[in-house]
GROMACS .gro file of C-alpha atoms in nm:
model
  405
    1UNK     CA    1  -4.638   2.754  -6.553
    2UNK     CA    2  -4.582   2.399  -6.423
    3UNK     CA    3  -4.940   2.377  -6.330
    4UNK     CA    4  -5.063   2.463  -6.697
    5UNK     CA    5  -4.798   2.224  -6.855
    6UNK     CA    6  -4.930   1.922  -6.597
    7UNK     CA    7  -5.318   1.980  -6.673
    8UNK     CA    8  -5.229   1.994  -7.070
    9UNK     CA    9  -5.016   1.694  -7.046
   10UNK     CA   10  -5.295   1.529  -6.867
   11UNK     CA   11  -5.546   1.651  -7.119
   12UNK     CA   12  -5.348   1.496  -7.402
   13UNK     CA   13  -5.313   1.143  -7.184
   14UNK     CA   14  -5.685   1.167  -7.171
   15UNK     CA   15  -5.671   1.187  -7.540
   16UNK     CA   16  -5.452   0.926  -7.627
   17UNK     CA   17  -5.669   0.714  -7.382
   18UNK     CA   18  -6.008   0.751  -7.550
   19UNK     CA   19  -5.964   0.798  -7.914
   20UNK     CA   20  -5.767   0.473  -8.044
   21UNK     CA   21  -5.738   0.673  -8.371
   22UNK     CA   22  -5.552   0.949  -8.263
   23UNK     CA   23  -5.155   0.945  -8.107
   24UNK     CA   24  -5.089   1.237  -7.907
   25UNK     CA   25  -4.674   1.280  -7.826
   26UNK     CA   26  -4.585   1.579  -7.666
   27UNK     CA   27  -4.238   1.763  -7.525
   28UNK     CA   28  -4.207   2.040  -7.297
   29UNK     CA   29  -3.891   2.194  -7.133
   30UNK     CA   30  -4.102   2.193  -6.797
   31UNK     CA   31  -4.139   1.837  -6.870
   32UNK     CA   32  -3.797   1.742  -6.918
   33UNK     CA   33  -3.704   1.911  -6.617
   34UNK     CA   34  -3.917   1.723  -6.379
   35UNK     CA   35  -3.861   1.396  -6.499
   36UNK     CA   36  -3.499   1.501  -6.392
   37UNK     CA   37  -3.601   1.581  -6.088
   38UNK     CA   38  -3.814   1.281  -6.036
   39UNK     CA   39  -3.538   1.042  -6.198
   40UNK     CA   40  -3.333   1.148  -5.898
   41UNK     CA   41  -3.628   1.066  -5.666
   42UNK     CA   42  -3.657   0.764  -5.794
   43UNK     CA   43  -3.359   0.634  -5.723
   44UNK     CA   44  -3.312   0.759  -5.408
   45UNK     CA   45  -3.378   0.454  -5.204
   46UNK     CA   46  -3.011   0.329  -5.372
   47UNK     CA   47  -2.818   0.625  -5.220
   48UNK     CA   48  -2.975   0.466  -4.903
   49UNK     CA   49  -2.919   0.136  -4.944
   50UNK     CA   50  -2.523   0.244  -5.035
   51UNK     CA   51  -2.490   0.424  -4.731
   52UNK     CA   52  -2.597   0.104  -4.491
   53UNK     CA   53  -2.401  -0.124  -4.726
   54UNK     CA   54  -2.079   0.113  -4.662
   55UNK     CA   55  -2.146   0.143  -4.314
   56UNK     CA   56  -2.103  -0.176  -4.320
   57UNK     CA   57  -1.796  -0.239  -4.522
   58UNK     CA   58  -1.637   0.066  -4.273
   59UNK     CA   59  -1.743  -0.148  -3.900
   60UNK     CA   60  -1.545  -0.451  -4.070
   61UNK     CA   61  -1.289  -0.202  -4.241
   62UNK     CA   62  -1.169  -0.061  -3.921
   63UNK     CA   63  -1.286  -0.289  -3.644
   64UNK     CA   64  -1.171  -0.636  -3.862
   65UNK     CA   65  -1.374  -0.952  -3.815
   66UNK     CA   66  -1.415  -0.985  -3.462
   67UNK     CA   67  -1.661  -1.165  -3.222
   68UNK     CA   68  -1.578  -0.972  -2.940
   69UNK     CA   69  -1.793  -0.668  -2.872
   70UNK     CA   70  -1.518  -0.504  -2.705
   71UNK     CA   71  -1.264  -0.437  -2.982
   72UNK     CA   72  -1.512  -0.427  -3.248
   73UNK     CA   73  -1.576  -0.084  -3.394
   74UNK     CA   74  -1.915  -0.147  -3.522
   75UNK     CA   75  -2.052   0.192  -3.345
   76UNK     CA   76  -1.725   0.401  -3.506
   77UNK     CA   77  -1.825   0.297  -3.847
   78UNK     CA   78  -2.143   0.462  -3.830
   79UNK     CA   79  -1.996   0.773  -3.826
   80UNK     CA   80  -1.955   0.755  -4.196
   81UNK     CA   81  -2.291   0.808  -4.252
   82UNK     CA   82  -2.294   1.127  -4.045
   83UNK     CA   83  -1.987   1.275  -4.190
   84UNK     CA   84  -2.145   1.241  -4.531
   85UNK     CA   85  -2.500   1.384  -4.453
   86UNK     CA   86  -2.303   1.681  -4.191
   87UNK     CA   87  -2.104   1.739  -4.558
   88UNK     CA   88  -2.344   1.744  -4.799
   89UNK     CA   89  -2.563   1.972  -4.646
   90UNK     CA   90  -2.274   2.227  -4.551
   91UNK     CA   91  -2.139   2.206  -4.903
   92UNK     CA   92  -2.472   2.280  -5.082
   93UNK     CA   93  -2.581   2.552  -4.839
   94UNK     CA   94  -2.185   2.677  -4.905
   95UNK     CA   95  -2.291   2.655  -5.279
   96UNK     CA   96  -2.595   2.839  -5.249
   97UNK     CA   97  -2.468   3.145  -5.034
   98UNK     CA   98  -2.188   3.114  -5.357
   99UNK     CA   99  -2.483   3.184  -5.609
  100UNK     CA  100  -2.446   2.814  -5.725
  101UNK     CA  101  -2.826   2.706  -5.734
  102UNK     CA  102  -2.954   2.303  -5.641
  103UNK     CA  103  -2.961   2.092  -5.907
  104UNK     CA  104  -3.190   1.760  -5.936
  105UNK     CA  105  -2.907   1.577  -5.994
  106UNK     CA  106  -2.630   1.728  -5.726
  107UNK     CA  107  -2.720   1.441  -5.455
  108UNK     CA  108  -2.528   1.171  -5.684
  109UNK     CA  109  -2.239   1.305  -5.511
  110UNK     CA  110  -2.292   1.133  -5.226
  111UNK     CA  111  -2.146   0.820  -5.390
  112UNK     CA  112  -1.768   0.997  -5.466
  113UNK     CA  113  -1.827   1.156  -5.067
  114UNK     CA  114  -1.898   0.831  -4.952
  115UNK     CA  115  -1.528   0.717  -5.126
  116UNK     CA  116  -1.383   1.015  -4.982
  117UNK     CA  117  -1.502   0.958  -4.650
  118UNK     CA  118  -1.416   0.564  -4.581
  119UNK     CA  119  -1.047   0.656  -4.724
  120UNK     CA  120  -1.017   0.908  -4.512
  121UNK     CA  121  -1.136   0.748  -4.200
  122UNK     CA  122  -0.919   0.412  -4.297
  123UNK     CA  123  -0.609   0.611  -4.330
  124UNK     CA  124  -0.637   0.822  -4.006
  125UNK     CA  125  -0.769   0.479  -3.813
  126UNK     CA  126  -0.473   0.237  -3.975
  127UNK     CA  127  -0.230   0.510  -3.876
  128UNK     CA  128  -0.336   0.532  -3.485
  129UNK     CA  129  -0.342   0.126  -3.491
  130UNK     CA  130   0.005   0.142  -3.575
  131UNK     CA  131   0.140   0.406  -3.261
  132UNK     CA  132   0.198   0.199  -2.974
  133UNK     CA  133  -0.106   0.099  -2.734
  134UNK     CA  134   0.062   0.143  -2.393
  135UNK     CA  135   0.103   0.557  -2.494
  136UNK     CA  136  -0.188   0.762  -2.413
  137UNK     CA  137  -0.445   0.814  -2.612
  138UNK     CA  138  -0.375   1.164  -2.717
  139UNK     CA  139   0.042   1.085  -2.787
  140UNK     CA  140  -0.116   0.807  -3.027
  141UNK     CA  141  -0.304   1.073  -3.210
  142UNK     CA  142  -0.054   1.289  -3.272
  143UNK     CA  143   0.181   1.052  -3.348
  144UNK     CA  144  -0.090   0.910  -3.639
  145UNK     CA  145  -0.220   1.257  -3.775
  146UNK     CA  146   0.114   1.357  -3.801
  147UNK     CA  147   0.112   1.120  -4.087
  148UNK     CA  148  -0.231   1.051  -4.192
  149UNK     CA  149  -0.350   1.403  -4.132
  150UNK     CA  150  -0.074   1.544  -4.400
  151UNK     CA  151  -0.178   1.245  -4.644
  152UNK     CA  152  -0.562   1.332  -4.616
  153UNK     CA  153  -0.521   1.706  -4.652
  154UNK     CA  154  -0.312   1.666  -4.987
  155UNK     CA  155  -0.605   1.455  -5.120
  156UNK     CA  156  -0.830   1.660  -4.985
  157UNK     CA  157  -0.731   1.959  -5.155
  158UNK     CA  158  -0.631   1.795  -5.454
  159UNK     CA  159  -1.001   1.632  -5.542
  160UNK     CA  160  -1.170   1.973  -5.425
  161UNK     CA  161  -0.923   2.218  -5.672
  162UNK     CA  162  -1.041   1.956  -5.950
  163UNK     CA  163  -1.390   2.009  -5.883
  164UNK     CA  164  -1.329   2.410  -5.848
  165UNK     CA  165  -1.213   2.444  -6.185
  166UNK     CA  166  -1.568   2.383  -6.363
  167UNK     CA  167  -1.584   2.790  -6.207
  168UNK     CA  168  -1.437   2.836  -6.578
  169UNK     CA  169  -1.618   2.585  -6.760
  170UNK     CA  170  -1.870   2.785  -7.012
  171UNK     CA  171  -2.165   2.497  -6.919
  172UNK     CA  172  -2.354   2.595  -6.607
  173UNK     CA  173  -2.489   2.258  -6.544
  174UNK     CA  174  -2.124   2.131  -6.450
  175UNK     CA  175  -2.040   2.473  -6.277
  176UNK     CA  176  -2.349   2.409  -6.067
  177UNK     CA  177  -2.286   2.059  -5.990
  178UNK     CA  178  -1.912   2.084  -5.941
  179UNK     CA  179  -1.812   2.400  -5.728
  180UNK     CA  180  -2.105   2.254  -5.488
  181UNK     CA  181  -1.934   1.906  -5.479
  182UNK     CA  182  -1.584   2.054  -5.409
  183UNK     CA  183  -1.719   2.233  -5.101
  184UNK     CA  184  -1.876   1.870  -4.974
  185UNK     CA  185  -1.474   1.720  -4.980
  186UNK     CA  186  -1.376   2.000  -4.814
  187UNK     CA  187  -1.666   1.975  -4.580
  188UNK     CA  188  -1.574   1.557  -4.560
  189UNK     CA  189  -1.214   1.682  -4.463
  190UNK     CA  190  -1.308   1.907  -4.184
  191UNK     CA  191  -1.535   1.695  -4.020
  192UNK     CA  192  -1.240   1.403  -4.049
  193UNK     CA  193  -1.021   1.624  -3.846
  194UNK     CA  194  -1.279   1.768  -3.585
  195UNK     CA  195  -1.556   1.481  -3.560
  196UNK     CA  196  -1.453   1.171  -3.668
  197UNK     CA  197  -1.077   1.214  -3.536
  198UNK     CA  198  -1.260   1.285  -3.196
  199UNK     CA  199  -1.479   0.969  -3.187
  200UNK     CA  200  -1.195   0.770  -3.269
  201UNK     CA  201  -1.076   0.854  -2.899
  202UNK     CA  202  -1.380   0.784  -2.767
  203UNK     CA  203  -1.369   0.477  -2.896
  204UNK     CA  204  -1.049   0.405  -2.821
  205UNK     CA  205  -1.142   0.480  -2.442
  206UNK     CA  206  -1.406   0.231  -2.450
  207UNK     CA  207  -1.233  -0.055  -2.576
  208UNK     CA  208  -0.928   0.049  -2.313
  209UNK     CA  209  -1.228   0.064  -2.031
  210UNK     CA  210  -1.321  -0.274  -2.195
  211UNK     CA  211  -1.678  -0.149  -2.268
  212UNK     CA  212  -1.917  -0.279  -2.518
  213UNK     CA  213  -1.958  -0.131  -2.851
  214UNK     CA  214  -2.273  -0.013  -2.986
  215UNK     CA  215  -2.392  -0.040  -2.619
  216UNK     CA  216  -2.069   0.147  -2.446
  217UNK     CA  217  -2.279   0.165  -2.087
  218UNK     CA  218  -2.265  -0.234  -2.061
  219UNK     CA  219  -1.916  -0.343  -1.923
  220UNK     CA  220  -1.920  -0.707  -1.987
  221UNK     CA  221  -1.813  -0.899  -1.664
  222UNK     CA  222  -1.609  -1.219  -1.852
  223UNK     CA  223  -1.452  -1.313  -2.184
  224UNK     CA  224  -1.736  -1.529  -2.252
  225UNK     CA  225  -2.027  -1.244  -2.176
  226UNK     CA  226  -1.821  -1.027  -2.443
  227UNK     CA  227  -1.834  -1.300  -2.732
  228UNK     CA  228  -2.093  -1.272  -2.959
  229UNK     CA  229  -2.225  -1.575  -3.172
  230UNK     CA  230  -1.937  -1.787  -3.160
  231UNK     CA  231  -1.660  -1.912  -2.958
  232UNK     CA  232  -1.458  -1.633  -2.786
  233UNK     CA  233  -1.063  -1.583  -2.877
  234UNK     CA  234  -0.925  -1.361  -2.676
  235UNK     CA  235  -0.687  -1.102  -2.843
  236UNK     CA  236  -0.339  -1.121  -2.831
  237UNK     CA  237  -0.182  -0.819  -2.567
  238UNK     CA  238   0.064  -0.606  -2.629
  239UNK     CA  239   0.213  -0.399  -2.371
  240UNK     CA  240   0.092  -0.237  -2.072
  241UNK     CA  241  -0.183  -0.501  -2.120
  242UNK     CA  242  -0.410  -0.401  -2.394
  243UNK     CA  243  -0.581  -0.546  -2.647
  244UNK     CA  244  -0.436  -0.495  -3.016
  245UNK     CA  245  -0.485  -0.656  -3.333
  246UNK     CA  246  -0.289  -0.903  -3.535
  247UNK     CA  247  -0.186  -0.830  -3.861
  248UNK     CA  248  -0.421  -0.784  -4.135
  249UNK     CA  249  -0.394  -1.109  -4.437
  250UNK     CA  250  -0.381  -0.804  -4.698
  251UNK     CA  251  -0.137  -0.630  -4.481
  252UNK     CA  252   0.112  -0.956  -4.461
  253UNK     CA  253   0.068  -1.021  -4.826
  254UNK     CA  254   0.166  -0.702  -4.938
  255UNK     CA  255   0.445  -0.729  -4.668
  256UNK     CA  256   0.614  -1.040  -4.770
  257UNK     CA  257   0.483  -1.158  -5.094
  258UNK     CA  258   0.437  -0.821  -5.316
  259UNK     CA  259   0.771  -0.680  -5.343
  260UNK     CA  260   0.881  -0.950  -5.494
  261UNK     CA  261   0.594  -1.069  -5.745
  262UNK     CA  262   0.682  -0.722  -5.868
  263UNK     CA  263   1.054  -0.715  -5.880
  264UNK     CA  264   1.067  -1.031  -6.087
  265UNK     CA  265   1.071  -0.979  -6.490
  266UNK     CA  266   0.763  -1.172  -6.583
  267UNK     CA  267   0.586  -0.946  -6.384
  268UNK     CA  268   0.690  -0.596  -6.534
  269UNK     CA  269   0.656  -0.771  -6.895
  270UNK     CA  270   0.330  -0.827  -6.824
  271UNK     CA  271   0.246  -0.461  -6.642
  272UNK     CA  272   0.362  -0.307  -6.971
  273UNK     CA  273   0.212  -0.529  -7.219
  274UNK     CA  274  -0.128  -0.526  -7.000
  275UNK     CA  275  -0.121  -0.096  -6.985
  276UNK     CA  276   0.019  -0.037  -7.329
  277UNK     CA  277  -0.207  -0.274  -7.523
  278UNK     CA  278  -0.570  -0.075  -7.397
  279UNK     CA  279  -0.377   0.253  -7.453
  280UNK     CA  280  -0.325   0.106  -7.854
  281UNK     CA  281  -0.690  -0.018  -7.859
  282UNK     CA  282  -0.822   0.296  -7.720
  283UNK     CA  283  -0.644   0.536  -7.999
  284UNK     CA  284  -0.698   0.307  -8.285
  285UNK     CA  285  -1.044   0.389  -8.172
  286UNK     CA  286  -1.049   0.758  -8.089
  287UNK     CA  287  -1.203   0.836  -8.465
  288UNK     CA  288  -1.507   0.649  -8.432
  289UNK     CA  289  -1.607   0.786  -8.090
  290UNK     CA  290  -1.960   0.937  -8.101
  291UNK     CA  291  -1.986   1.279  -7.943
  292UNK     CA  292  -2.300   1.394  -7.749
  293UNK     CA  293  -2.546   1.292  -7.569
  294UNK     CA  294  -2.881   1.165  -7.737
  295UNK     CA  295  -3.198   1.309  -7.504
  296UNK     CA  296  -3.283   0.921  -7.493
  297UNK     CA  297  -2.948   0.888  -7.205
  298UNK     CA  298  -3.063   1.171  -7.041
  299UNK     CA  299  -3.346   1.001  -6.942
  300UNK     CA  300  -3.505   0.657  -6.715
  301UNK     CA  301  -3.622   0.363  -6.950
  302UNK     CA  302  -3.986   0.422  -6.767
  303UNK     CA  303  -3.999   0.811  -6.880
  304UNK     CA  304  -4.309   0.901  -7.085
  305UNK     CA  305  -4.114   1.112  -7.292
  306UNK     CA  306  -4.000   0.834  -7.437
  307UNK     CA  307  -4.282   0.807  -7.660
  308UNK     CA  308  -4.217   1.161  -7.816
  309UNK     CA  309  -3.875   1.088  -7.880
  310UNK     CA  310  -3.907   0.729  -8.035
  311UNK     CA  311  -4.255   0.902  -8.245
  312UNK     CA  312  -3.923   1.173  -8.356
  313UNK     CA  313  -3.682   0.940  -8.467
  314UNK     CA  314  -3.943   0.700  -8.619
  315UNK     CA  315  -4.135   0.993  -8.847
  316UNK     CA  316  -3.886   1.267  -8.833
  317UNK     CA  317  -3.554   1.056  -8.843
  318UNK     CA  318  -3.489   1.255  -8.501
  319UNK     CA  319  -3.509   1.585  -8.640
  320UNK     CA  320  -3.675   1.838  -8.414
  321UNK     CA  321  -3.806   2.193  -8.511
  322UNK     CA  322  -3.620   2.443  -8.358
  323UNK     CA  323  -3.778   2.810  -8.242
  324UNK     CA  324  -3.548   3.082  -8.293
  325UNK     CA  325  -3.578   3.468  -8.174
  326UNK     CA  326  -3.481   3.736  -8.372
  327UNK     CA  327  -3.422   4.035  -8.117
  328UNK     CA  328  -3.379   4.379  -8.135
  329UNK     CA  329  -3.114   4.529  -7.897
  330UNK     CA  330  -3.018   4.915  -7.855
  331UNK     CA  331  -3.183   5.003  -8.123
  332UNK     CA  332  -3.453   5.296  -8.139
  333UNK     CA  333  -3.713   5.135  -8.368
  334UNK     CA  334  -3.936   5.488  -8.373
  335UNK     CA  335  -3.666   5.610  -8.633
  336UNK     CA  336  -3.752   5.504  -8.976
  337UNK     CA  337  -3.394   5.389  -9.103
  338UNK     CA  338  -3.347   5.133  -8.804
  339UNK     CA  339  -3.733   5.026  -8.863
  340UNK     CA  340  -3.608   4.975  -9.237
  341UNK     CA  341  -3.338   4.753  -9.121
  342UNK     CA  342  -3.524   4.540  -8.928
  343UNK     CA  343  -3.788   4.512  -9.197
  344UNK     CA  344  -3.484   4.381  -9.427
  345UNK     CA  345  -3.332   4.157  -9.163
  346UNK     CA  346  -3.686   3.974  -9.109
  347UNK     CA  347  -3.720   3.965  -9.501
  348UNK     CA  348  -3.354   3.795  -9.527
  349UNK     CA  349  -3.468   3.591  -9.204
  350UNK     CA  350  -3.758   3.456  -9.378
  351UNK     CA  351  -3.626   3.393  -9.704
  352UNK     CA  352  -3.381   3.115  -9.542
  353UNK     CA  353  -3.401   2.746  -9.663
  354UNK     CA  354  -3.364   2.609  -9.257
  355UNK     CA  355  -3.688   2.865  -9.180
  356UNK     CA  356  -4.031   2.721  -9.205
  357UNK     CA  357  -4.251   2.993  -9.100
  358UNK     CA  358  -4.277   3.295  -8.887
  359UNK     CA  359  -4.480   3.244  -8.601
  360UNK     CA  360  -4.507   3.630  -8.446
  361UNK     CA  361  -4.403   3.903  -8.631
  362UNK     CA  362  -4.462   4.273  -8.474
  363UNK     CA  363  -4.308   4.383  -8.785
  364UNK     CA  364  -4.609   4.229  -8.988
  365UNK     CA  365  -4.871   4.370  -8.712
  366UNK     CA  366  -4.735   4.699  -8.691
  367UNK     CA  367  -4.684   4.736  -9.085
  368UNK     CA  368  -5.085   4.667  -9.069
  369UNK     CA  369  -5.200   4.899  -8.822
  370UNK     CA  370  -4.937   5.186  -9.001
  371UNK     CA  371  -5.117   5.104  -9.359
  372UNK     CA  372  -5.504   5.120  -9.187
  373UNK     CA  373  -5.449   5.425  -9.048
  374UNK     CA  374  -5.396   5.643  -9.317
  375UNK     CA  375  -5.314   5.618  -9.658
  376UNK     CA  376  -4.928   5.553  -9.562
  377UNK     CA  377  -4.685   5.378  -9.758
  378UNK     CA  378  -4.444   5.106  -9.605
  379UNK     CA  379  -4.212   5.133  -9.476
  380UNK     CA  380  -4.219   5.485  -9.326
  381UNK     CA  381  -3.979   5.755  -9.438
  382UNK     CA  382  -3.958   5.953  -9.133
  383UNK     CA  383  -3.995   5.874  -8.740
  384UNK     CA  384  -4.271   5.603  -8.672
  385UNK     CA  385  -4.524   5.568  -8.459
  386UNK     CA  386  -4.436   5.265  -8.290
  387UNK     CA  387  -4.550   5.429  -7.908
  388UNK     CA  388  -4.854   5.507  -8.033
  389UNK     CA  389  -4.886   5.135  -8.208
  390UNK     CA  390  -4.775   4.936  -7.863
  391UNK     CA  391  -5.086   5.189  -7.686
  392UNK     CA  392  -5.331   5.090  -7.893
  393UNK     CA  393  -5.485   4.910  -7.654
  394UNK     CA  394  -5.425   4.579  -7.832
  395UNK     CA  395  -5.582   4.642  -8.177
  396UNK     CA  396  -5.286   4.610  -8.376
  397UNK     CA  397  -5.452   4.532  -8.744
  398UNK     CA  398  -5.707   4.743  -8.912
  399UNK     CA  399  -6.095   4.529  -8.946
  400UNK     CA  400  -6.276   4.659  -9.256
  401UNK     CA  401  -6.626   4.713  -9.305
  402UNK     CA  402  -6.839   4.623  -9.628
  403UNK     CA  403  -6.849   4.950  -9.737
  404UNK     CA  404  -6.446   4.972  -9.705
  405UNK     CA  405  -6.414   5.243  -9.508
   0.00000   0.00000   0.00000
């Protein structure tokens, strides 16, 4: 059990701790497994930390650089945080009703969700900024999912199908990790079109109703009350009198000057040369590419099982001792030709070059217990007592006394 691996581990740290002439390096499956688990914990303050920094990155995203509290969209972009937590949690309980278990390291989705997400909400909100302001606010929705929506549901799809084909992959750690993150997207896509499409409007209202954002209860009475930390500017209106936004940089750079850095020949020169020369490199190089992946990678640089696998590589030249089961299936080992066969496959077994010893052998115990109790030769020639050997209330070899009876 965990609890018997923990207190031997600590026994051996003990060890190593008090007798400078002894070095104790030890392994364990159970071992391995939670420094998985607490690799992920470890590191979970960064899937934090992302989620404020893209929160942040969204407010400027879709509400631009703004002083004025009443077209900023500082209290939209928040809801990129939401969507993300609402999605992972529906997409690994979808998982688990699935049979697809919770893996240590399924939360590192939350980076490719958090991708997902912002696209999604820039496309639907760059879309609605586009309809015209004086319609209503629901016309200007439909108008912009007509387009957006279509555009977010093929990528949608698209990235969750990927992720659903690991249901054939023969390696259950990517089965468990993928199917899982394919029902997040889809999760992130449903909660675009139902909860984030829906605060959009909201927000929309507000800024029409010329409310503050973060704060939508506080209507600020002048341009001046509703700058914040600088000078105010008031926006430029378009018709029916409401505020809209100038033209993005990016948006009038791609406008005027991209088509035709493209167009002109230097430039598609250089797009091939600068594609075609990293596809050379990279297949020059394909026969020196190292397949697998060493336990060290699979692991933090403060792990203590570090120490076992540097003490492998450093005595053992990384060669670890495998165990390996030899098990009898559908076969009726109270009949004495099977019992023969097995007797010649562990004989063959043990007579390998890879095979350094047998640990347990029943074979070996029950071949004693058949010789002590009679004069019997091995191996038997007719139906053996193997029911009567597995009853024997443990006592499986014969102890002789000095006068050798």
């Amino acid at each position: 059990t965990l609890a018997w691996d923990r207190a031997l581990r600590a026994l051996l740290d003990d060890v190593n701790a008090h007798e400078p002439l002894l070095s104790v390096s030890y392994w364990s499956a159970l071992f391995i497994e939670e420094e998985a688990q607490s690799f992920v914990a470890k590191d979970s303050y960064l899937m934090a930390l992302s989620m404020v920094f893209i929160m942040f990155y969204v407010c400027i995203a879709l509400g631009g650089v703004t002083y004025d509290i009443r077209t900023s969209r500082m209290l939209l972009g928040t809801t990129s945080a939401v969507c993300v937590s609402l999605a992972m949690a529906a997409g690994f309980g979808l998982g688990a009703l699935c049979g697809y278990p919770f893996q240590p390291i399924n939360p590192i989705i939350v980076f490719t969700l958090l991708g997902v997400s912002v696209d999604d909400m820039i496309i639907i909100v760059d879309a609605f900024e586009r309809t015209r302001p004086a319609d209503p606010v629901a016309l200007r929705l439909s108008e912009s999912m007509a387009v957006s929506g279509s555009t977010i549901t093929v990528t949608s799809f698209t990235s969750a199908f990927v992720f659903f084909t690991a249901i054939w992959v023969d390696f259950p750690a990517l089965t468990n990790f993928c199917v899982p993150a394919g029902f997040c997207v889809l999760s992130v896509y449903v909660l675009q079109l139902f909860f984030f499409a829906g605060c959009l409007v909201l927000d929309t209202l507000r800024q029409e109703a010329g409310r503050a954002d973060v704060v939508p209860c506080f209507v600020p009475e002048s341009d001046e009350a509703a700058a914040c930390c600088a000078q105010y500017r008031p926006p430029p209106l378009a018709a029916g009198g409401k505020p809209t936004r100038a033209e993005r940089p990016i948006q009038l750079w791609f406008r005027t000057r991209y088509p035709r850095l493209l167009l002109q020949p230097r430039t598609r020169v250089a797009v091939v040369v600068g594609f075609l020369a990293p596809v050379l490199l990279a297949a020059r190089q394909i026969p020196d590419i190292t397949v697998g992946l060493p336990l060290r990678q699979t692991l933090a640089e403060s792990s203590p099982v570090l120490r076992y696998v540097d003490d492998l590589e450093t005595y053992w030249r990384g060669a670890q001792t495998q165990e390996a089961w030899l098990v009898y299936m559908h076969t009726n080992v109270t009949d004495a030709r099977a019992l023969r066969a097995a007797n010649r496959a562990m004989s063959a077994l043990t007579d390998l070059d890879s095979v350094l010893r047998i640990h347990v052998n029943w074979l070996a115990g029950f071949r004693d217990w058949y010789e002590c109790k009679g004069d019997r030769e091995w191996p038997p020639t007719s139906s053996a007592p193997v029911g009567e050997f597995i009853h024997d209330e443990g006592v499986y070899t014969c102890v002789h006394d000095e006068a050798g009876a």
